[in-house]
Structures are given as C-alpha cells and as structure tokens.
Short mmCIF file of C-alpha atoms in Angstrom, two decimals:
data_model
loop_
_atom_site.label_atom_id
_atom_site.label_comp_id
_atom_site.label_asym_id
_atom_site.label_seq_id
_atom_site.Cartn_x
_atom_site.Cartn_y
_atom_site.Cartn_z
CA UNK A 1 -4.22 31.59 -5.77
CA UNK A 2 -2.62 33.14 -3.08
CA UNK A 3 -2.88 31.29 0.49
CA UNK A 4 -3.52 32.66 4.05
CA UNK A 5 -0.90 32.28 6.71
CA UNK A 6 -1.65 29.88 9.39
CA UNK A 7 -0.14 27.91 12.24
CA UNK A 8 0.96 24.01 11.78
CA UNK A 9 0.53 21.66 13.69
CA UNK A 10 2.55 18.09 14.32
CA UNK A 11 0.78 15.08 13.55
CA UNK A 12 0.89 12.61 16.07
CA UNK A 13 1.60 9.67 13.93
CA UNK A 14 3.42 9.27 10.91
CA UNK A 15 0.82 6.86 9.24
CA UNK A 16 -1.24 9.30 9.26
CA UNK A 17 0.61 12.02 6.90
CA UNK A 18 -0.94 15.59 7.30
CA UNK A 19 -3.70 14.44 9.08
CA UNK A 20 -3.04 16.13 12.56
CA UNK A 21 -5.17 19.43 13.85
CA UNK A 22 -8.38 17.81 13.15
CA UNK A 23 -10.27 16.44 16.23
CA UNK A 24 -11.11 13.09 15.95
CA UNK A 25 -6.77 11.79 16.13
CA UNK A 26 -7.16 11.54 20.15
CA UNK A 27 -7.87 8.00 21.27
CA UNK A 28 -10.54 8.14 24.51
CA UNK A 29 -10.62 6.03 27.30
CA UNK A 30 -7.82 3.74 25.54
CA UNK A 31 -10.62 3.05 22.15
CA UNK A 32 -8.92 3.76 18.84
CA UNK A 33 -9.41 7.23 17.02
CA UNK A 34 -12.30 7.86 14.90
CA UNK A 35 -10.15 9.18 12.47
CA UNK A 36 -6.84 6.57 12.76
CA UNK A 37 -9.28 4.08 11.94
CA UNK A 38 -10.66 5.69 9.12
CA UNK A 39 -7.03 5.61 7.63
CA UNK A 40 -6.71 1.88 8.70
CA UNK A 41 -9.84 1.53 6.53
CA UNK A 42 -8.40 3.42 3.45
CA UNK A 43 -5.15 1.50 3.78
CA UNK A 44 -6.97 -1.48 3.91
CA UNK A 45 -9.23 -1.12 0.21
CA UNK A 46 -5.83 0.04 -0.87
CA UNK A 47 -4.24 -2.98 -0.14
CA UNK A 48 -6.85 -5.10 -1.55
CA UNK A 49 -6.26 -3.45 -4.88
CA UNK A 50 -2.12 -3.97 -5.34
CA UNK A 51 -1.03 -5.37 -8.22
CA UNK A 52 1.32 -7.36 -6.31
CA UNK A 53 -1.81 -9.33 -4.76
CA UNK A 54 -4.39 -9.99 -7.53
CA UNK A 55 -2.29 -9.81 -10.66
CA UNK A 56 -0.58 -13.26 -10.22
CA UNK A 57 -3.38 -15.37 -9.97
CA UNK A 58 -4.84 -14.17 -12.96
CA UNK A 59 -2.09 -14.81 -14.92
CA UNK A 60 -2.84 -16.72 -18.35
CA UNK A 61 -0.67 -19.73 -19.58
CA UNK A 62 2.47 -19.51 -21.88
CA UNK A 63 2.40 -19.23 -25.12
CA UNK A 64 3.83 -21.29 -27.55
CA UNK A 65 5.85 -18.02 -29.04
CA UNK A 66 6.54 -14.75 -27.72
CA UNK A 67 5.01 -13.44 -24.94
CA UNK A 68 4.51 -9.23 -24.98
CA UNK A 69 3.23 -7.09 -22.27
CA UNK A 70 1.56 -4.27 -22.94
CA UNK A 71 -0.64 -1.66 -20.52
CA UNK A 72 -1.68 1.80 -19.70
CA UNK A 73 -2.95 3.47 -16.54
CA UNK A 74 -1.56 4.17 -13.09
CA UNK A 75 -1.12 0.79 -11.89
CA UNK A 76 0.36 -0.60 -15.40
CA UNK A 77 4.40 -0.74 -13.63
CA UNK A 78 3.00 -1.89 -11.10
CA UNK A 79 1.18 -4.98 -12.56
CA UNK A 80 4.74 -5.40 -14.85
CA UNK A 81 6.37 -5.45 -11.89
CA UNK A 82 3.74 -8.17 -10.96
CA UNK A 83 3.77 -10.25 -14.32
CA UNK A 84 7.84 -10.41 -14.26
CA UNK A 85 8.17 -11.77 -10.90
CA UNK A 86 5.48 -14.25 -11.58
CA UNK A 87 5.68 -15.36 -15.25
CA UNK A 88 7.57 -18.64 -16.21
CA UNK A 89 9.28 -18.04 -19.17
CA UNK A 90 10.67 -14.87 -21.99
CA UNK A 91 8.70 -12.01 -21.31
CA UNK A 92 9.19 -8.34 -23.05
CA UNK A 93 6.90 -5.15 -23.27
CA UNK A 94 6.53 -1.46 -22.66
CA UNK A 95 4.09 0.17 -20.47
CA UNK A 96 3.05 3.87 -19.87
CA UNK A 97 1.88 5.39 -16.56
CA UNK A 98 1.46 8.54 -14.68
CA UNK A 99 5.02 10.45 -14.05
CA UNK A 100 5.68 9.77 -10.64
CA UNK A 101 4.07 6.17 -10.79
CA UNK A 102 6.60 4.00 -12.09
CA UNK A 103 7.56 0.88 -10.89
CA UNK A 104 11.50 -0.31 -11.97
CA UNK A 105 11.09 -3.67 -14.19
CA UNK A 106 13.61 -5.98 -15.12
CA UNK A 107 12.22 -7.29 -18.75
CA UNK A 108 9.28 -4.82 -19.42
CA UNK A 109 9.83 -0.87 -19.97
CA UNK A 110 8.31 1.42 -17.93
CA UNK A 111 7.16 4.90 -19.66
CA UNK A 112 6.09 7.74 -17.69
CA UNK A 113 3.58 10.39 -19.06
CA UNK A 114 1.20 13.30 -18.88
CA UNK A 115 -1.85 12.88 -16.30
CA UNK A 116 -5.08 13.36 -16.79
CA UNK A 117 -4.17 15.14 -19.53
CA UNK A 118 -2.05 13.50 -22.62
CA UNK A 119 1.29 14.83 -23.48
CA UNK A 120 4.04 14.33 -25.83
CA UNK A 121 6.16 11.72 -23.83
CA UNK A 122 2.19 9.16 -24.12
CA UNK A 123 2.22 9.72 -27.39
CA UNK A 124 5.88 8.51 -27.50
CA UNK A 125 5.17 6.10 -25.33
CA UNK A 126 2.32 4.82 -26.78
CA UNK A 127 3.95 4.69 -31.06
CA UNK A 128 6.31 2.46 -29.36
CA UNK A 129 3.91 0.36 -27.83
CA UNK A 130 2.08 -0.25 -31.20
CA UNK A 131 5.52 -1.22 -33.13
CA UNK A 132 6.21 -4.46 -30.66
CA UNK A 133 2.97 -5.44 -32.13
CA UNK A 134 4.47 -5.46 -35.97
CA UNK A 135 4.51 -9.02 -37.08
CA UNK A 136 3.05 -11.06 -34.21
CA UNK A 137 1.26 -14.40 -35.18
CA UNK A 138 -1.06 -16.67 -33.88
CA UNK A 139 1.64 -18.33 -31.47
CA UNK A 140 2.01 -15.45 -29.75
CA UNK A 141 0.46 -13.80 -26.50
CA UNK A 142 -0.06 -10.28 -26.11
CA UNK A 143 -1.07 -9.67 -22.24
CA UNK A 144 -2.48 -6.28 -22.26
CA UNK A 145 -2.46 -4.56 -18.48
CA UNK A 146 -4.99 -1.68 -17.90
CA UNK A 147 -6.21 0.35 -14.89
CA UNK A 148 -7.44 3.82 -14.73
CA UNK A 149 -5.75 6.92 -16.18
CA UNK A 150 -4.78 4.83 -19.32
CA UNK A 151 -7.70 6.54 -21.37
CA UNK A 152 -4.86 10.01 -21.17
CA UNK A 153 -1.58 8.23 -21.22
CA UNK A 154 -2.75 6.22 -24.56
CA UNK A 155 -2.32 8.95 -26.40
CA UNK A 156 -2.58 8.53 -30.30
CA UNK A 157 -4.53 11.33 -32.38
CA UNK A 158 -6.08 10.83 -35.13
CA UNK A 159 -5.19 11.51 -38.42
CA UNK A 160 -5.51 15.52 -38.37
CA UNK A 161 -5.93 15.81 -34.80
CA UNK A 162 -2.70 17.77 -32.77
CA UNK A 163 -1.60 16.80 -29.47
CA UNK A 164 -2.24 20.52 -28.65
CA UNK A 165 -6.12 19.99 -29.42
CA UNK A 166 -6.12 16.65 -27.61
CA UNK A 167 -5.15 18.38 -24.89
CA UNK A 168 -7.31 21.72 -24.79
CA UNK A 169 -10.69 18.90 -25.52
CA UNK A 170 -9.03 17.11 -22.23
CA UNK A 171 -9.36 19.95 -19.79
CA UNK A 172 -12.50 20.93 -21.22
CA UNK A 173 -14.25 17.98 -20.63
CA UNK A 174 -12.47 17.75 -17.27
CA UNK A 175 -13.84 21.15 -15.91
CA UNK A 176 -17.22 20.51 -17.54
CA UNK A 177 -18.67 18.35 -15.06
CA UNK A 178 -18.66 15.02 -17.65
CA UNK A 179 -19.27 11.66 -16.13
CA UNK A 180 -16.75 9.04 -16.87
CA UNK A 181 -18.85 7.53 -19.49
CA UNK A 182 -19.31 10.57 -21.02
CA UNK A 183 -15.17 11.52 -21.32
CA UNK A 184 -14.18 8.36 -22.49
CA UNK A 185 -16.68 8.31 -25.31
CA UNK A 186 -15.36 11.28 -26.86
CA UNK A 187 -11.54 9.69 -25.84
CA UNK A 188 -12.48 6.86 -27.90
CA UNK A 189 -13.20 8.11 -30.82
CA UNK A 190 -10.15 10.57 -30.61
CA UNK A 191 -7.93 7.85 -30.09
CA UNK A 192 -6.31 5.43 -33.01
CA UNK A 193 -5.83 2.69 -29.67
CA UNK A 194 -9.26 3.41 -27.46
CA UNK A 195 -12.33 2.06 -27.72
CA UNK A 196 -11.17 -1.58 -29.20
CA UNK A 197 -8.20 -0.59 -32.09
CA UNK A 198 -5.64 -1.63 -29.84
CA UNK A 199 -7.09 -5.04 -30.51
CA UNK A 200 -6.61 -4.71 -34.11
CA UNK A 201 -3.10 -4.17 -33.92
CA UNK A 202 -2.90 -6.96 -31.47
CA UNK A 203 -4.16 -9.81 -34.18
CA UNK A 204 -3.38 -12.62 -34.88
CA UNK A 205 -1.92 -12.85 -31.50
CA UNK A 206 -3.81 -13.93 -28.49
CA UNK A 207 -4.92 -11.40 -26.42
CA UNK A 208 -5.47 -11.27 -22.51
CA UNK A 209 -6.62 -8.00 -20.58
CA UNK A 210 -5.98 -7.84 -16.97
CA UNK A 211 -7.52 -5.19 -15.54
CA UNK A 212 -7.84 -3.07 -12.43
CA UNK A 213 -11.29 -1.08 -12.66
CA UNK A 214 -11.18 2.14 -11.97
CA UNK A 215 -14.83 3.05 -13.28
CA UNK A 216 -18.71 2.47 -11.54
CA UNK A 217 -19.92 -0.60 -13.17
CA UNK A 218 -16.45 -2.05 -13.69
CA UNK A 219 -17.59 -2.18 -17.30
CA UNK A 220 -14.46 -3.45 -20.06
CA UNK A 221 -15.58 -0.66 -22.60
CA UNK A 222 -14.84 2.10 -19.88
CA UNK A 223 -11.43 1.27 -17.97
CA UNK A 224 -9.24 3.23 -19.56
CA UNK A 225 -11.53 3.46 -22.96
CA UNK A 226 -11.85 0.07 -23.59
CA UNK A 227 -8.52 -0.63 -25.69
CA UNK A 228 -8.89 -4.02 -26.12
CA UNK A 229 -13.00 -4.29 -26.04
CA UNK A 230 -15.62 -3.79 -28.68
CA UNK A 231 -17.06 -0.42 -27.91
CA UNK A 232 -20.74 0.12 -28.16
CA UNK A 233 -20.64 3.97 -28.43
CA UNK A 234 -20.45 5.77 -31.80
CA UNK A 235 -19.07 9.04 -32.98
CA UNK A 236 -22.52 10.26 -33.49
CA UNK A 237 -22.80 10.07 -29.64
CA UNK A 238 -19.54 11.80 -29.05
CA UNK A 239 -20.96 15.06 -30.74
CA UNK A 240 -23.80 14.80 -28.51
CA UNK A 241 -21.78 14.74 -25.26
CA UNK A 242 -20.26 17.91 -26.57
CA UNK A 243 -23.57 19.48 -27.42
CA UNK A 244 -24.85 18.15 -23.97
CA UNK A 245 -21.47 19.65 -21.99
CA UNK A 246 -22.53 23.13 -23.46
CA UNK A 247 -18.79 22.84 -25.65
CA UNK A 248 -17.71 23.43 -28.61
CA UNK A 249 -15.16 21.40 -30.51
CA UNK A 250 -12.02 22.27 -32.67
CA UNK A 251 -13.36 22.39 -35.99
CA UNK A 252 -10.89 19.92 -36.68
CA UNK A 253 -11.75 17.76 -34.58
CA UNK A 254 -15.72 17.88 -35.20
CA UNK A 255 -14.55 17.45 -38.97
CA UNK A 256 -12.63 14.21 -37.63
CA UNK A 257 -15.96 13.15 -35.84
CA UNK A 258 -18.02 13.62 -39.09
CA UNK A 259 -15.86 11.09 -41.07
CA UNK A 260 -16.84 7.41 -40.59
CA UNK A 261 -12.99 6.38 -39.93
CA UNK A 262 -13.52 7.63 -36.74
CA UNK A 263 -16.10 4.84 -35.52
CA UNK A 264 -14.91 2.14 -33.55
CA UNK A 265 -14.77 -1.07 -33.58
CA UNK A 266 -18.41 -2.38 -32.84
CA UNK A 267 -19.40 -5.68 -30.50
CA UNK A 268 -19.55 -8.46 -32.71
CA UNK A 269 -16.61 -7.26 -34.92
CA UNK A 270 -13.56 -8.28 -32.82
CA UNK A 271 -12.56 -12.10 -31.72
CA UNK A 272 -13.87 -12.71 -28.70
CA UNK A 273 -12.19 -10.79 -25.51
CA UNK A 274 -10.63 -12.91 -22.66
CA UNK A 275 -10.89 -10.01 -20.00
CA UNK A 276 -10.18 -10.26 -16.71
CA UNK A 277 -11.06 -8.55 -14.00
CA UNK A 278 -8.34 -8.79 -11.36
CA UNK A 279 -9.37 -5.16 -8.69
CA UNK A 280 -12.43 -3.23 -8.28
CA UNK A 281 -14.11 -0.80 -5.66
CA UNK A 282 -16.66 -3.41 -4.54
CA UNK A 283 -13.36 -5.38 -3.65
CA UNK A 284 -11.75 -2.30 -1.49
CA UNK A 285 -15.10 -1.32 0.47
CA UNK A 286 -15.53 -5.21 1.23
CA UNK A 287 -11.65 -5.34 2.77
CA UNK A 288 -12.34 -1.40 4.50
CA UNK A 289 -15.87 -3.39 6.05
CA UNK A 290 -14.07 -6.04 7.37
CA UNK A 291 -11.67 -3.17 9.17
CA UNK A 292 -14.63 -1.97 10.60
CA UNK A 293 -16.18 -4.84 11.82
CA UNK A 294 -13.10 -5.90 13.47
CA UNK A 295 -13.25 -2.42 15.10
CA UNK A 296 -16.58 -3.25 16.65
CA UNK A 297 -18.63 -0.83 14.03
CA UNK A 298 -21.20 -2.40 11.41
CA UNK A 299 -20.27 -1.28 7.84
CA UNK A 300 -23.41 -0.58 5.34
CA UNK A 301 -21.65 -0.36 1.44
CA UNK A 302 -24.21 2.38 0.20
CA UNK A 303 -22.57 1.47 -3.46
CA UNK A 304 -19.68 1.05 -5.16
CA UNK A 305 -20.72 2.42 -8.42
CA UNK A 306 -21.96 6.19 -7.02
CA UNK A 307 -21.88 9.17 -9.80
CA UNK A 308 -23.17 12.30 -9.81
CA UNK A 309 -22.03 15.65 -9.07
CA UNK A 310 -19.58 15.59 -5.39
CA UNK A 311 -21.43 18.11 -3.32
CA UNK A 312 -24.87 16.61 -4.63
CA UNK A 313 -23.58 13.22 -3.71
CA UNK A 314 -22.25 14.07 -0.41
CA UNK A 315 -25.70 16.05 0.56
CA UNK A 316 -27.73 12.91 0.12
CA UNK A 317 -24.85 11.45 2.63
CA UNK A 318 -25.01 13.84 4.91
CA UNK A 319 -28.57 12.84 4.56
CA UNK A 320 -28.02 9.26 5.78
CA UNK A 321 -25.91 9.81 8.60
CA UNK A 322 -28.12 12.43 10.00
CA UNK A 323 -30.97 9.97 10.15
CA UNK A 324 -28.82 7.26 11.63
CA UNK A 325 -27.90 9.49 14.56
CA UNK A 326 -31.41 10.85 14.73
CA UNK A 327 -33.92 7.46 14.46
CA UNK A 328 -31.24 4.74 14.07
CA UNK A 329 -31.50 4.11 10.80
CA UNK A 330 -31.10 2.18 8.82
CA UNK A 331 -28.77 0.74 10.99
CA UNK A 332 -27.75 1.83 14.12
CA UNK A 333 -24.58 3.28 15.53
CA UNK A 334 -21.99 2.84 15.98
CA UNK A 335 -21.64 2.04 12.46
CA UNK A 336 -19.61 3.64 9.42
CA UNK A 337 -20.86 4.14 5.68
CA UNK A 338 -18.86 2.70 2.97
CA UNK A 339 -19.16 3.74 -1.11
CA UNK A 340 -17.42 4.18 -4.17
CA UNK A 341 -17.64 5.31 -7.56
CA UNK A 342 -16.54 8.15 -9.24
CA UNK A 343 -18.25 11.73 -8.81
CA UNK A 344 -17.85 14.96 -11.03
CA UNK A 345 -17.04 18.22 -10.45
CA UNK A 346 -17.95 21.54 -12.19
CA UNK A 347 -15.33 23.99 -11.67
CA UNK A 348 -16.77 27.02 -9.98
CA UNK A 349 -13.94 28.95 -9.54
CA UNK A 350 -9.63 29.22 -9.38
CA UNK A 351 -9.13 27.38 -6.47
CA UNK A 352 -7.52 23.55 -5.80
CA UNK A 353 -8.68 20.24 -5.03
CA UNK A 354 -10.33 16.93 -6.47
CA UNK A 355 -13.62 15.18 -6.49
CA UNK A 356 -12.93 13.86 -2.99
CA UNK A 357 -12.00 17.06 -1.37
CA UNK A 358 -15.12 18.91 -3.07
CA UNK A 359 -17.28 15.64 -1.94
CA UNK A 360 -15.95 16.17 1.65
CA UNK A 361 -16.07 20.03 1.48
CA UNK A 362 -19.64 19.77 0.99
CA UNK A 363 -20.34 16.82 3.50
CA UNK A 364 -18.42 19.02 6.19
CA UNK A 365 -20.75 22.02 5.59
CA UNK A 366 -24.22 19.88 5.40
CA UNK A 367 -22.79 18.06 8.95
CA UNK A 368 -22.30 21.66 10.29
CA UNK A 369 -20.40 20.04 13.00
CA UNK A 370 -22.62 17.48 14.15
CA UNK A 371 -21.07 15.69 17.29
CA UNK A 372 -19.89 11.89 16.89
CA UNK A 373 -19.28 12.34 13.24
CA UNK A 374 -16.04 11.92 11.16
CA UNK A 375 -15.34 10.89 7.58
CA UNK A 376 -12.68 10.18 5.11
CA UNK A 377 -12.82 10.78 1.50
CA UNK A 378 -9.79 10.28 -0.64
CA UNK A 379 -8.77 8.76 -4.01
CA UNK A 380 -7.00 5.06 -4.11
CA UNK A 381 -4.55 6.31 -6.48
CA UNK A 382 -2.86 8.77 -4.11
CA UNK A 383 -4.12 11.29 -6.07
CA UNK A 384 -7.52 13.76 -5.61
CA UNK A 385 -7.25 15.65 -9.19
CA UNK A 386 -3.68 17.31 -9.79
CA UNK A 387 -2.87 18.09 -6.23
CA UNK A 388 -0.40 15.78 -4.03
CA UNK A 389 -3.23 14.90 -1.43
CA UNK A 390 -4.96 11.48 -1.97
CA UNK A 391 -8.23 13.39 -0.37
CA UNK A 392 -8.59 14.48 3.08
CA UNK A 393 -10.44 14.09 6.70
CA UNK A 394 -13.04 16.33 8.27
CA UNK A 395 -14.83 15.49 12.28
CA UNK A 396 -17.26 18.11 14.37
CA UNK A 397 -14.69 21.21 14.53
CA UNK A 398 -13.27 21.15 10.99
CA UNK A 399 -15.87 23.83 10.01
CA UNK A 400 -14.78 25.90 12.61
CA UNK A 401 -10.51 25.42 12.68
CA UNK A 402 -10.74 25.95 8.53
CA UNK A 403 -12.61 29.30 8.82
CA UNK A 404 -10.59 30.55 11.92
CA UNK A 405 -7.65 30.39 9.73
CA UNK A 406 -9.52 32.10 7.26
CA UNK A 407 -10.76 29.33 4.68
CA UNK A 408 -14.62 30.07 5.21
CA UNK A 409 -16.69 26.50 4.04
CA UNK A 410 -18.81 28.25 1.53
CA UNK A 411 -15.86 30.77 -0.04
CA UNK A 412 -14.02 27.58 -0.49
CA UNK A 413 -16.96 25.59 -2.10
CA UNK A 414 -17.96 28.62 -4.21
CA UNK A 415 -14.12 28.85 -6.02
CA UNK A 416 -13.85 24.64 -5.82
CA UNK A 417 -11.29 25.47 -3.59
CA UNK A 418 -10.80 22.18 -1.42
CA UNK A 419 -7.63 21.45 -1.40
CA UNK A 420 -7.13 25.06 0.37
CA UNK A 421 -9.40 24.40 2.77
CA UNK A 422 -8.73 21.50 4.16
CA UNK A 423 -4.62 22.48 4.01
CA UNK A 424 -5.69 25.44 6.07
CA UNK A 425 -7.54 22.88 9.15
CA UNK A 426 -4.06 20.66 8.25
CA UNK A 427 -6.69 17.64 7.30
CA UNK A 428 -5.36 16.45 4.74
CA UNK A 429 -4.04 12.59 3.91
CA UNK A 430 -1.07 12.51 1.76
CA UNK A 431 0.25 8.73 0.50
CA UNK A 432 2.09 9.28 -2.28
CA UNK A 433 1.34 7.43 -5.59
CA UNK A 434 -0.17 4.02 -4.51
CA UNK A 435 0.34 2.15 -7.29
CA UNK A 436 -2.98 0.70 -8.26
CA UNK A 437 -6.52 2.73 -9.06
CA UNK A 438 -10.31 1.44 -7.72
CA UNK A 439 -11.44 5.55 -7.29
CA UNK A 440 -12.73 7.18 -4.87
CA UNK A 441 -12.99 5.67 -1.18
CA UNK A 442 -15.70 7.16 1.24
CA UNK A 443 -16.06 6.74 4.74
CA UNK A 444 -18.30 8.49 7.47
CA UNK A 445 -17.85 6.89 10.88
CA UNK A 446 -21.10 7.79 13.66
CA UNK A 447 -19.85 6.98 16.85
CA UNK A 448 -22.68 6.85 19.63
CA UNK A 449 -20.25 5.27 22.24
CA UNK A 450 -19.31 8.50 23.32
CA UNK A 451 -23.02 9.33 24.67
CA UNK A 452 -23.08 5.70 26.09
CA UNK A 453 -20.12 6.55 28.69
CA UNK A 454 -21.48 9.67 29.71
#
C-alpha cells in the first residue's frame, strides 16, 4: 500500500525510539512527560517478564540421568539462555523461536522459524525436537520451556495435512477475528505436538513446563496450545470454530478432523503435569503500577485478561477515562489505567498494523483530542502483528498531526491501517524483539495537574 510523503521529525531521546512528533514528549515546569513515562511503564512490565529474572528460581532439581531442554515460543532462547547459566550439571536441548528472536546458547540449540504463521524451518525444527526424546527413561528430566508464539513455531501436521494448508488455515483464522481460545483449538488438533502429545513423546521421563503466559487467563491448555497439558477441547469443537468464523476448511483437513486420531489427549489421561508458571500480564501491569505510583499517579488494573474485538475494547476505554476527567471516577486524576489481555482484529482492509495499533487507532478517534490525555498501547514481545513496531503512542493532537499528513483516523480504521497512521504522526515505539511474551500492555495516563497550575 503505497504511503504519503511526510516530514520527520527527531526524537528527543533515544529511549524513546520513533516516538517524537507527538505532543505529550515535552516535560512542563521540570514534571516528567506524559508520554516518557508511559514508556518507563512499558519498560518496566517488560522487565518483569525476562527470562533472565523469573526463569531461575523456578528451576526444578537434577535428575538422576539426562537432563533435556526443550521449548517453543518467543521467549524459548531466551529462557535457554536462562536454564544454562543457572543449571548445575549436563544439560542438552533444542529450542525453536521467532526469526529474529534468538538468544546464542552454549549447550542448548537455538532454532529460528516462521511467525505467526508455521513454515518449513518449525517443522524442521520441531522433527528434531521430537528425536532427543527417542529412548528417554524414567531417570531422566525433560524441562519443557514455553511462552507465546510456540502454538506456530511447533509445527508438525498431521498425517495428510501439508505445510502449505497449515499455513493458508493460519492466516485465515488470523484475519478472521478468532479469539485465542478459539485459534489454538483448531492448532491443537492440527498439530501431532499441541494440545498434550508432546507429553507422550516425553514419557517415561519426568516432565517440567516452565512457562511464560502469553494468553488471558494464563490457562496451561492455551500457552502455546498446551504441549505438555491435557487438553479439554475436542475436534468436534474445532469444526465448530470454523463454522462459527464463517470458514471453510481444506477438505483435507476437515477429513483429518472427522477421524478420531485427531483428538487429543483428554484430562485424566496424562501423568500428572508439574507446570509452572514463571511470567504473566497480571505480573507486568503490577511492576508498570508501581512506575506510576512512584510517579505520583494512582494506577487502577482494569484487567489483565481483556478480549474482545480492539476498537470495541478501546471504546469502552475511552469510556472510562472520559468519566474520570468528567465526575472523577472511579478514581480521580491524576491517575493512569492499566490492562492486558489479548484483543482481535477483523481485517477490514489492505493496510498495516497489529491489535495494539488498531486498539489505539480507535481509542485516539473516541478521545477526539481530549486535553490531559495520553496512552500507550504496544505488544511485550516487540512485536504488534508482522510489522517492526511493538505498538505505538497517541496524546490530544495525534488526530490532528496524522490527518494533516494525510492519514485521516477513520480511512485508516476502515482499511486496518494502523501501522500507517501512526508512522505518518511519527508515534510509533519501536524495541526490537524483547525476548519474553505477556501480550498486549495498555496504558492511558489523565493528567489534571495541568488545570491545577493554571
């Protein structure tokens, strides 16, 4: 899609990425920026969520044989990189993440691979996985590391099933607007690892899961398709989703989905699970609140399991901060809204741009510039959809510097095209690959100190 022409600007701080022309970076009267600490707030749920911090402690004891790692997801190198420097003993593996998320390891390899969508080098990546699982016994420990994304980069069709369908059932489920829950039950039972069969492979061997949730709920039989976890969905319900998505499947793969060899593994028919959860959103918004409070502004989590579609989501937060600034509640400001989750999107159009940037989109228009306001939305694995942006920041005059460049709010919203709007008011934040995955991280700051000076 082409782009329109416009002026950049410099961004005063490097911290900060492309997060420059919007109003809001200008520290008053020697206070910090609405939207630098915003950023301080994002960095801090980030933070809160490395591998480097929670993995060690939930480290399991040695084995009394072999001891392999195995993982999927966009934190998996780094929690490797985790396990080496903090196990005690032999240690081998292979884990598969996102290209352009790998960590290097000493004793574990790291695979890179296709997402959201699964490509050849997962499925690689993944039928090398499964054969350091050939002949394991009960003396040995298989520590399994998963965080989000693994659901795509475990890629292992079933009998039948091509990569190339895989893949064309992947973006159709992606632009149809499916909930988490919803995608990952049809993953799972298009998957010979999902939904509990990694498991199977895993026995005799002990089994710990370490995982970084990535999902509302933080429930096992979601992050990343529950691998290693009974799965209480059934094949029968995957056809549904389709029929409820308004989509059609391969024949091939609805034949698949008619035989029962593609059920799961069910609760009650796998040893018990020693799961751990080491990261989760509640766990970011909790370390962005303390930011805040520190800054002198009282955090209210609204939730950090929100779903929903992102401009239906961000309307009912628009709705919130309008009434703080209006009645004072239901607290007062200044004061900054916290939540999490994971929305949906239903592609409209050809444009760019993630669930955050279509959440914020949306918030920006239903603000329409309301004074004191300024919010961050962005997600904690660097990044919003396929685009390079982790999300992006919008205050009072974003409406207005987007559409004189010529990137109109509801032309943008119409063809889902975020990521060109907020490129064209230069609001974007841009981090790079973080290394770990809790979703999407929402912040509105309401600032009433500015009427209290005048």
């Amino acid at each position: 899609m082409a782009k329109t022409p416009h002026p950049k600007r410099s961004s005063p701080t490097a911290g900060l990425a492309r997060v420059g022309a919007v109003p809001g970076l200008e520290p008053s009267d020697g206070n910090e920026a609405p939207q630098m600490l915003l950023r301080r707030m994002f960095d801090a749920a980030v933070a809160r969520a490395q591998p480097a911090r929670c993995v060690p402690a939930a480290l399991p004891a040695r084995a009394k044989g072999r001891t392999i790692v195995i993982g999927a997801g966009k934190a998996a190198a780094a929690m490797a990189r985790a396990v080496e420097t903090h196990w005690d003993g032999p240690i081998e593996g292979l884990v598969v993440t996102r290209h352009g998320h790998g960590v290097p390891c000493d004793r574990i390899a790291v695979r890179e691979a296709g997402h959201p969508v699964p490509d050849a080098a997962g499925v690689t990546a993944t039928q090398d996985m499964l054969a350091l699982l050939d002949g394991l016994t009960a003396q040995d420990l298989v520590l399994c590391l998963i965080s989000g994304g693994g659901s795509a980069l475990l890629a292992a069709p079933p009998p039948g099933v091509t990569l190339a369908m895989l893949q064309a059932t992947n973006r159709d489920l992606l632009r149809s607007g499916a909930t988490i829950a919803q995608m990952n039950c049809v993953r799972k039972h298009l998957s010979m690892v999902a939904g509990g069969r990694l498991a199977t492979r895993a026995a005799p061997a002990q089994l710990v899961t370490l995982a970084i949730s990535d999902v509302p709920g933080d429930d096992p039989a979601i992050i990343a398709s529950g691998p290693t976890v009974p799965d209480p969905t059934t094949r029968h319900d995957a056809l549904a989703i389709f029929r409820t998505l308004g989509l059609t499947p391969e024949p091939t793969i609805a034949d698949w989905l008619a035989r029962p060899e593609s059920e799961t593994p069910k609760p009650g028919t796998l040893p018990d699970a020693d799961f751990r959860l080491v990261a989760s959103s509640q766990m970011a918004l909790d370390a962005a609140a303390a930011v805040a409070r520190e800054a002198g502004y009282t955090p209210l989590i609204l939730g950090s399991a929100i779903e929903g579609e992102a401009r239906e989501v961000a309307i009912v937060h628009a709705g919130i901060a309008q009434q703080i600034c209006r009645n004072g509640q239901p607290i007062a400001a200044p004061c900054i809204l916290l939540s999490g989750g994971e929305t949906s999107v239903t592609v409209r159009g050809t444009g760019r741009g993630g669930r955050n940037g279509e959440f914020l989109l949306a918030l920006a228009q239903a603000l329409d510039g309301a004074p004191h306001i300024h919010a961050l939305a962005a997600d904690t694995d660097g990044i919003d959809g396929t685009e390079t942006n982790a999300g992006a920041v919008i205050g009072p005059e974003t409406l207005t510097v987007a559409e004189a460049r010529g990137f109109p709010a509801a032309r943008a919203l119409a063809t889902s095209d975020s990521y060109g709007f907020f490129d064209a008011a230069d609001a974007l934040v841009v981090t790079g690959p973080t290394h770990t995955n809790v979703n999407d991280f929402r912040a509105i700051l309401i600032d009433a100190v500015a009427d209290e000076r005048k």
